[in-house]
XYZ file of C-alpha atoms in Angstrom:
460
model
C -0.039 0.042 0.120
C 1.429 3.352 -0.930
C 2.274 6.034 1.924
C 2.852 9.478 1.802
C 6.057 11.049 3.098
C 5.658 12.376 7.078
C 9.481 11.909 7.910
C 9.823 14.063 11.062
C 10.700 17.774 10.195
C 10.708 18.490 13.891
C 11.753 15.448 15.568
C 14.270 14.258 12.811
C 12.733 10.898 12.811
C 12.579 8.694 9.734
C 8.914 8.024 10.172
C 8.462 6.247 6.777
C 10.655 3.543 7.436
C 9.932 3.384 11.198
C 6.149 2.825 10.119
C 7.278 0.350 7.285
C 8.636 -1.726 9.897
C 5.870 -1.840 12.231
C 3.684 -2.779 9.430
C 5.779 -5.652 8.530
C 5.766 -7.247 11.948
C 1.756 -6.623 12.015
C 1.512 -8.301 8.540
C 3.139 -11.365 9.737
C -0.242 -13.307 10.078
C -1.251 -12.405 6.679
C 1.926 -13.224 5.077
C 1.382 -16.672 6.925
C -2.253 -17.050 5.530
C -1.004 -16.039 1.992
C 1.728 -18.961 2.249
C -0.960 -21.324 3.060
C -3.480 -20.185 0.616
C -0.483 -20.580 -2.249
C 0.106 -24.154 -0.932
C -3.386 -25.022 -0.421
C -4.120 -23.438 -4.265
C -1.022 -25.516 -5.628
C -2.583 -28.785 -3.857
C -6.103 -27.902 -5.547
C -4.052 -27.611 -9.406
C -2.418 -30.393 -8.638
C -5.021 -32.864 -7.466
C -7.261 -31.512 -10.290
C -4.684 -32.543 -13.004
C -4.553 -36.155 -11.347
C -8.121 -36.325 -11.015
C -8.203 -35.690 -14.940
C -5.872 -38.216 -15.818
C -7.707 -40.801 -13.326
C -10.660 -40.045 -14.989
C -9.192 -40.578 -18.584
C -8.095 -44.069 -17.172
C -11.428 -44.704 -16.319
C -12.798 -44.076 -19.871
C -9.999 -46.197 -21.590
C -10.248 -48.888 -18.904
C -14.036 -48.764 -19.590
C -13.415 -49.491 -23.367
C -10.853 -52.014 -22.791
C -13.153 -54.106 -20.468
C -15.846 -54.489 -23.436
C -16.093 -58.228 -24.556
C -14.934 -57.253 -27.961
C -12.018 -54.721 -27.267
C -9.611 -57.081 -28.866
C -11.496 -57.991 -31.958
C -9.326 -56.064 -34.212
C -8.695 -57.696 -37.695
C -7.287 -56.694 -40.777
C -8.359 -57.588 -44.389
C -6.037 -58.395 -47.533
C -6.757 -58.660 -51.087
C -4.710 -60.384 -53.712
C -5.727 -57.683 -56.190
C -5.267 -53.777 -56.057
C -8.897 -53.226 -57.560
C -10.274 -54.724 -54.324
C -10.015 -53.332 -50.996
C -11.381 -54.038 -47.669
C -12.001 -52.680 -44.080
C -12.966 -54.163 -40.924
C -15.170 -53.587 -38.015
C -15.379 -55.587 -34.630
C -17.626 -58.207 -35.663
C -15.167 -59.628 -38.358
C -14.090 -62.778 -38.133
C -10.808 -64.354 -39.241
C -11.431 -66.295 -42.564
C -10.779 -66.437 -46.474
C -12.925 -66.165 -49.615
C -12.404 -66.544 -53.383
C -14.468 -64.820 -55.854
C -14.270 -62.529 -59.149
C -15.511 -59.053 -60.073
C -17.775 -59.026 -62.862
C -18.542 -55.318 -63.145
C -18.274 -52.003 -61.431
C -21.593 -49.855 -60.492
C -21.912 -46.952 -62.457
C -24.801 -44.243 -62.830
C -26.795 -43.928 -66.090
C -26.162 -40.984 -68.338
C -27.371 -39.746 -71.522
C -27.239 -36.614 -73.952
C -29.797 -35.119 -76.004
C -29.955 -33.703 -79.767
C -27.846 -30.449 -80.531
C -30.375 -27.384 -79.962
C -30.056 -23.740 -79.263
C -33.369 -23.625 -77.239
C -36.322 -25.738 -76.275
C -38.770 -25.919 -79.188
C -41.554 -25.163 -76.872
C -42.160 -22.636 -73.809
C -42.464 -23.562 -71.258
C -40.495 -27.179 -71.663
C -41.980 -30.023 -70.189
C -40.117 -33.168 -69.560
C -41.591 -36.614 -67.863
C -38.719 -38.830 -66.071
C -39.712 -42.381 -65.072
C -37.559 -43.957 -62.721
C -36.511 -47.915 -63.005
C -39.107 -48.606 -60.393
C -41.832 -46.796 -62.598
C -42.344 -43.621 -60.769
C -42.955 -40.913 -63.223
C -41.814 -37.112 -62.338
C -42.757 -34.024 -64.538
C -40.387 -31.339 -64.731
C -41.416 -27.999 -66.531
C -39.127 -24.878 -67.020
C -39.867 -21.406 -66.762
C -39.030 -20.591 -70.373
C -37.582 -22.173 -73.318
C -34.270 -21.223 -72.190
C -31.874 -24.429 -71.848
C -30.781 -22.859 -68.601
C -33.628 -22.767 -66.755
C -34.627 -26.407 -68.058
C -31.421 -27.207 -66.361
C -32.154 -25.719 -62.900
C -35.762 -26.860 -63.054
C -34.530 -30.531 -63.524
C -31.679 -30.344 -60.683
C -34.008 -28.542 -58.314
C -36.805 -31.669 -59.158
C -37.245 -34.918 -57.625
C -36.582 -36.818 -60.736
C -32.921 -38.268 -59.185
C -31.459 -36.936 -62.183
C -29.051 -34.318 -62.989
C -28.520 -31.982 -65.712
C -25.793 -30.023 -67.520
C -25.706 -27.948 -70.388
C -22.995 -28.756 -72.875
C -21.405 -26.593 -76.097
C -21.781 -28.915 -79.002
C -20.790 -26.430 -81.850
C -22.629 -24.088 -84.037
C -25.674 -24.516 -86.713
C -25.654 -23.357 -90.223
C -26.651 -19.775 -88.839
C -23.553 -19.744 -87.064
C -25.554 -19.912 -83.314
C -23.846 -22.044 -80.542
C -25.810 -25.179 -80.384
C -25.882 -27.182 -76.812
C -26.874 -30.846 -75.422
C -28.188 -31.391 -72.247
C -26.468 -34.111 -70.564
C -28.558 -36.170 -68.149
C -26.970 -38.360 -65.347
C -28.680 -40.325 -62.642
C -27.799 -38.973 -59.129
C -26.840 -42.472 -57.757
C -25.232 -45.649 -59.120
C -26.741 -48.690 -59.760
C -29.395 -50.312 -61.671
C -31.807 -48.754 -59.703
C -30.887 -45.421 -60.945
C -31.735 -46.043 -64.513
C -34.457 -43.585 -65.940
C -35.968 -42.895 -69.319
C -37.130 -39.206 -70.056
C -39.941 -37.887 -72.753
C -40.861 -34.938 -74.178
C -44.096 -34.262 -72.675
C -46.655 -34.463 -69.686
C -46.617 -37.556 -67.682
C -50.306 -38.108 -69.003
C -48.570 -38.022 -72.713
C -46.275 -40.467 -71.987
C -48.966 -42.904 -70.857
C -50.715 -42.639 -74.051
C -47.799 -42.987 -75.858
C -47.611 -39.661 -77.482
C -44.512 -37.947 -75.547
C -41.244 -38.979 -77.919
C -38.131 -40.419 -75.963
C -35.940 -37.486 -75.543
C -32.371 -39.888 -75.569
C -33.918 -41.849 -78.677
C -34.428 -38.921 -80.862
C -32.053 -38.486 -83.941
C -28.616 -37.302 -82.596
C -29.314 -38.105 -79.078
C -27.794 -41.205 -77.403
C -27.466 -43.322 -74.099
C -23.742 -42.958 -73.044
C -23.669 -45.188 -70.076
C -26.516 -47.641 -68.906
C -27.149 -47.970 -65.210
C -25.652 -50.869 -63.570
C -24.873 -52.325 -60.332
C -21.536 -53.663 -59.284
C -21.224 -57.442 -59.044
C -19.085 -60.095 -57.399
C -19.444 -63.897 -58.420
C -18.650 -66.337 -55.585
C -17.633 -69.849 -55.780
C -17.195 -69.354 -59.800
C -17.585 -72.605 -61.888
C -19.235 -74.765 -59.001
C -22.658 -75.814 -58.196
C -22.799 -73.257 -55.769
C -21.758 -70.443 -57.903
C -23.573 -67.214 -56.346
C -23.663 -63.688 -57.939
C -23.830 -60.748 -55.502
C -24.815 -57.296 -56.614
C -24.429 -53.615 -55.055
C -25.801 -50.241 -55.982
C -22.397 -49.017 -55.436
C -18.827 -50.573 -55.350
C -18.787 -51.428 -51.782
C -20.008 -54.502 -50.762
C -20.793 -54.100 -47.150
C -22.377 -57.611 -46.205
C -20.218 -59.899 -48.459
C -18.400 -61.396 -45.023
C -19.594 -60.430 -41.571
C -17.997 -57.148 -40.320
C -16.207 -56.743 -43.910
C -16.694 -54.097 -46.153
C -15.136 -54.617 -49.772
C -14.929 -51.816 -52.370
C -14.189 -53.264 -55.856
C -12.825 -50.557 -58.787
C -12.587 -52.812 -61.596
C -13.627 -56.148 -63.165
C -11.190 -59.399 -62.716
C -10.699 -62.176 -64.767
C -8.546 -63.955 -62.417
C -10.284 -65.005 -58.755
C -9.428 -62.251 -56.215
C -8.485 -63.939 -52.813
C -9.702 -62.030 -49.553
C -8.274 -62.695 -46.281
C -9.471 -61.543 -42.854
C -7.004 -62.023 -40.105
C -6.428 -60.766 -36.525
C -4.626 -57.411 -36.302
C -1.756 -58.421 -33.530
C -0.492 -55.099 -33.684
C -3.724 -53.368 -32.898
C -5.027 -55.674 -30.329
C -1.371 -55.684 -28.215
C -1.741 -51.585 -27.982
C -5.430 -51.943 -26.722
C -3.427 -53.825 -23.603
C -0.508 -51.633 -23.738
C -2.637 -48.389 -23.611
C -4.138 -49.285 -20.621
C -0.974 -50.036 -18.816
C 0.720 -47.074 -20.226
C -2.314 -45.009 -18.726
C -1.979 -46.455 -15.343
C 1.834 -46.019 -15.566
C 1.090 -42.108 -16.254
C -0.924 -41.933 -13.150
C 1.638 -43.398 -10.925
C 4.304 -41.827 -12.340
C 2.885 -38.129 -11.638
C 2.046 -39.391 -8.156
C 5.332 -40.310 -7.607
C 7.049 -37.293 -9.065
C 4.567 -34.972 -6.895
C 5.268 -36.906 -3.370
C 9.092 -36.834 -3.732
C 11.148 -34.197 -1.452
C 13.722 -32.314 -2.769
C 17.002 -31.027 -0.886
C 18.845 -27.642 -1.479
C 21.927 -26.371 -0.023
C 22.692 -22.713 0.749
C 25.872 -20.802 0.326
C 26.391 -21.000 3.964
C 25.993 -24.938 4.022
C 22.466 -24.781 5.154
C 20.429 -27.890 3.940
C 16.725 -27.653 3.385
C 14.246 -30.304 2.541
C 11.488 -29.237 0.631
C 8.209 -31.535 0.307
C 6.158 -32.499 -2.685
C 2.447 -31.157 -3.447
C 1.519 -34.950 -2.309
C 3.941 -35.589 0.289
C 1.979 -37.089 3.009
C -1.435 -37.219 1.105
C -3.315 -40.304 2.414
C -5.618 -39.714 -0.653
C -3.178 -40.201 -3.500
C -1.615 -42.993 -1.548
C -4.967 -44.732 -1.421
C -5.543 -44.135 -5.400
C -2.065 -45.958 -5.811
C -3.030 -48.775 -3.633
C -6.298 -49.397 -5.593
C -4.835 -49.023 -9.029
C -1.948 -51.233 -7.981
C -4.145 -53.862 -6.670
C -6.670 -53.808 -9.387
C -3.952 -54.403 -12.120
C -1.836 -56.705 -10.188
C -4.299 -59.512 -8.337
C -4.525 -62.633 -9.724
C -7.597 -63.513 -12.091
C -9.204 -66.932 -10.909
C -5.971 -67.750 -9.729
C -3.892 -66.838 -12.579
C -1.407 -63.709 -12.649
C -1.983 -61.111 -15.056
C 1.578 -61.811 -16.179
C 0.071 -64.626 -17.968
C -1.060 -62.009 -20.794
C 2.258 -60.097 -20.243
C 1.138 -57.447 -17.766
C 3.699 -57.664 -14.800
C 4.317 -55.023 -12.034
C 8.011 -54.003 -11.401
C 10.393 -53.930 -8.194
C 9.815 -49.926 -8.305
C 6.043 -50.289 -8.268
C 5.507 -49.555 -12.204
C 4.111 -52.216 -14.617
C 5.545 -53.322 -17.537
C 3.769 -54.931 -20.719
C 5.240 -57.572 -22.886
C 4.141 -57.658 -26.047
C 5.603 -60.837 -27.373
C 4.038 -62.698 -24.425
C 0.622 -61.104 -25.186
C 0.770 -61.852 -28.644
C 1.740 -65.634 -27.989
C -0.938 -65.852 -25.344
C -3.430 -64.070 -27.758
C -2.683 -66.478 -30.592
C -2.834 -69.455 -28.454
C -6.345 -68.515 -26.809
C -7.740 -65.110 -28.015
C -10.923 -66.292 -26.033
C -9.059 -66.558 -22.611
C -6.737 -63.508 -23.276
C -9.992 -61.440 -23.777
C -11.739 -62.652 -20.757
C -8.671 -61.850 -18.595
C -8.145 -58.306 -20.503
C -11.594 -57.707 -19.756
C -11.627 -58.519 -15.898
C -8.723 -56.823 -15.536
C -9.802 -53.624 -17.203
C -12.780 -53.596 -15.422
C -11.162 -53.624 -12.169
C -8.934 -50.660 -12.909
C -12.313 -48.891 -14.432
C -14.080 -49.443 -10.720
C -10.814 -48.164 -8.939
C -10.155 -45.192 -11.320
C -14.076 -44.166 -10.931
C -14.291 -44.604 -7.514
C -11.554 -42.049 -7.251
C -12.668 -39.425 -10.132
C -16.514 -39.938 -9.914
C -17.663 -36.155 -10.328
C -19.921 -36.567 -7.143
C -18.746 -39.040 -4.887
C -14.966 -39.499 -6.167
C -12.565 -39.511 -3.221
C -10.410 -37.032 -5.236
C -13.246 -35.167 -6.369
C -14.107 -34.690 -2.309
C -10.565 -33.385 -1.418
C -10.761 -31.101 -4.220
C -13.662 -29.761 -3.279
C -12.857 -29.440 0.596
C -9.247 -27.741 -0.161
C -11.195 -25.362 -2.577
C -13.340 -24.142 0.311
C -10.155 -23.814 2.580
C -8.442 -21.712 -0.129
C -11.921 -19.479 -0.411
C -11.713 -19.258 3.555
C -8.154 -18.285 3.427
C -8.546 -15.501 0.498
C -11.559 -14.130 2.717
C -9.015 -13.777 5.981
C -6.455 -12.301 3.654
C -8.811 -9.690 2.358
C -9.913 -9.188 5.951
C -6.332 -8.368 6.828
C -5.929 -6.078 3.786
C -8.593 -3.719 5.619
C -6.947 -4.247 8.968
C -3.656 -3.323 8.140
C -4.447 -0.451 5.924
C -6.847 0.949 8.728
C -3.440 0.476 11.010
C -1.065 1.869 8.814
C -3.586 5.253 8.461
C -3.556 4.947 12.355
C 0.308 4.975 12.785
C 0.282 7.764 9.942
C -1.905 9.946 12.275
C -0.045 9.164 15.422
C 2.985 10.496 13.742
C 1.843 13.208 11.988
C 0.038 14.374 15.497
C 3.508 13.845 17.408
C 5.301 16.066 14.733
C 2.784 18.747 15.090
C 2.821 18.427 19.129
C 6.729 18.776 18.977
C 6.297 21.968 16.531
C 4.200 23.574 18.722
C 6.420 22.684 21.867
C 9.488 23.918 19.492
C 7.553 27.308 19.011
C 6.725 27.684 22.843
C 10.352 27.160 23.588
C 11.430 29.576 21.431
C 9.150 32.411 22.506
C 10.128 31.448 26.213
C 13.675 31.872 25.011
C 13.007 35.122 23.516
C 10.988 36.331 26.471
C 13.919 35.101 28.919
C 16.439 37.047 26.845
C 14.458 40.169 26.852
C 14.642 39.858 30.687
C 18.053 39.634 30.829
C 18.739 42.587 28.581
C 16.434 44.654 30.792
C 18.136 43.784 33.984
């Protein structure tokens, strides 16, 4: 707090220094409160960081505990034109097939023209399923017709394409009409006229007119399974992706094949190992964080004095409880069998290590047993982590809430001390100012008396 200079003009005292010294002594209780508030806030911040990591581990462990957490598979193809992706429902296996065709959309072009012959223009699109949709443009303008087609529910997209010039030198155009989706179901016919005229047979087929053409027919993609056998079967798809060819496997084709394509689905050992490894790494991160913030540090001053500084978590029963629960959850036997049987073991330092080779070997030998073991292990870790980090009842959450209340109370006390110390400084300043005034008055009286005495002496 700023102070004004009242250093003694009469007394000669260094009043500013004197008051600052007194205030420093008066502020000792507040300084103690500030140190406590700083330490408690540091603890709150550290506990919040720990709580976030424990909550993240609870989420990770929950995913790892699922019955299909290790169901990671990869699909490989013997042909570049065939690719595949897998989901958790995939199963190991292999299948051969040939690709008969790829899916394509229907596309056609009209004859050349400068504008539509009638105004407004009316077209009727009929889908492969027999649904008729009339499209009418605002004028004979081809641009208006294109906009009308594209805004309709015909399932067809139109574009105007320049096609040269007519005998008079005017630019001519064709309308290219393409189904919005691939597959045989996207096929369509387009007639010049209303739906009623189409039904009566009086509306001409626009793509069958002279100079017009169907460029591409609508077509499904197809693959043939067990070709050349009595079990031969053709499977089709409106797109180039076959979602149900194999359980949990999505197959995409980009070109026909003459030779059989072999698709192999196998367990992805690397991905499965990462699931277990990530669980171990997540727990080790928490144990390492607690250990680092529980450690004490030693420093030596220039005079040789040794100072030992406690860590933020030193002596914290809450963090010790977290360590104990987590360690027990990860290391306790499952059905009398140690987690080390699947490559997860505890070291002398209290950290955990993951043996990928041992895990992979166990997974290859008995995937069901390894999945069950890891799920049980992860379920225990999830339970331990949740009991510590739950938003309402977690032990860490409760201690954080309590410490935040302490910091709030200390902050209020510090603010009260600010008012008290300000009042005290003002009081001291007034006291010493009054002292200077009194001394000034006494000095003036002394000078008057001295002058009177001197006058008497001269008269005598």
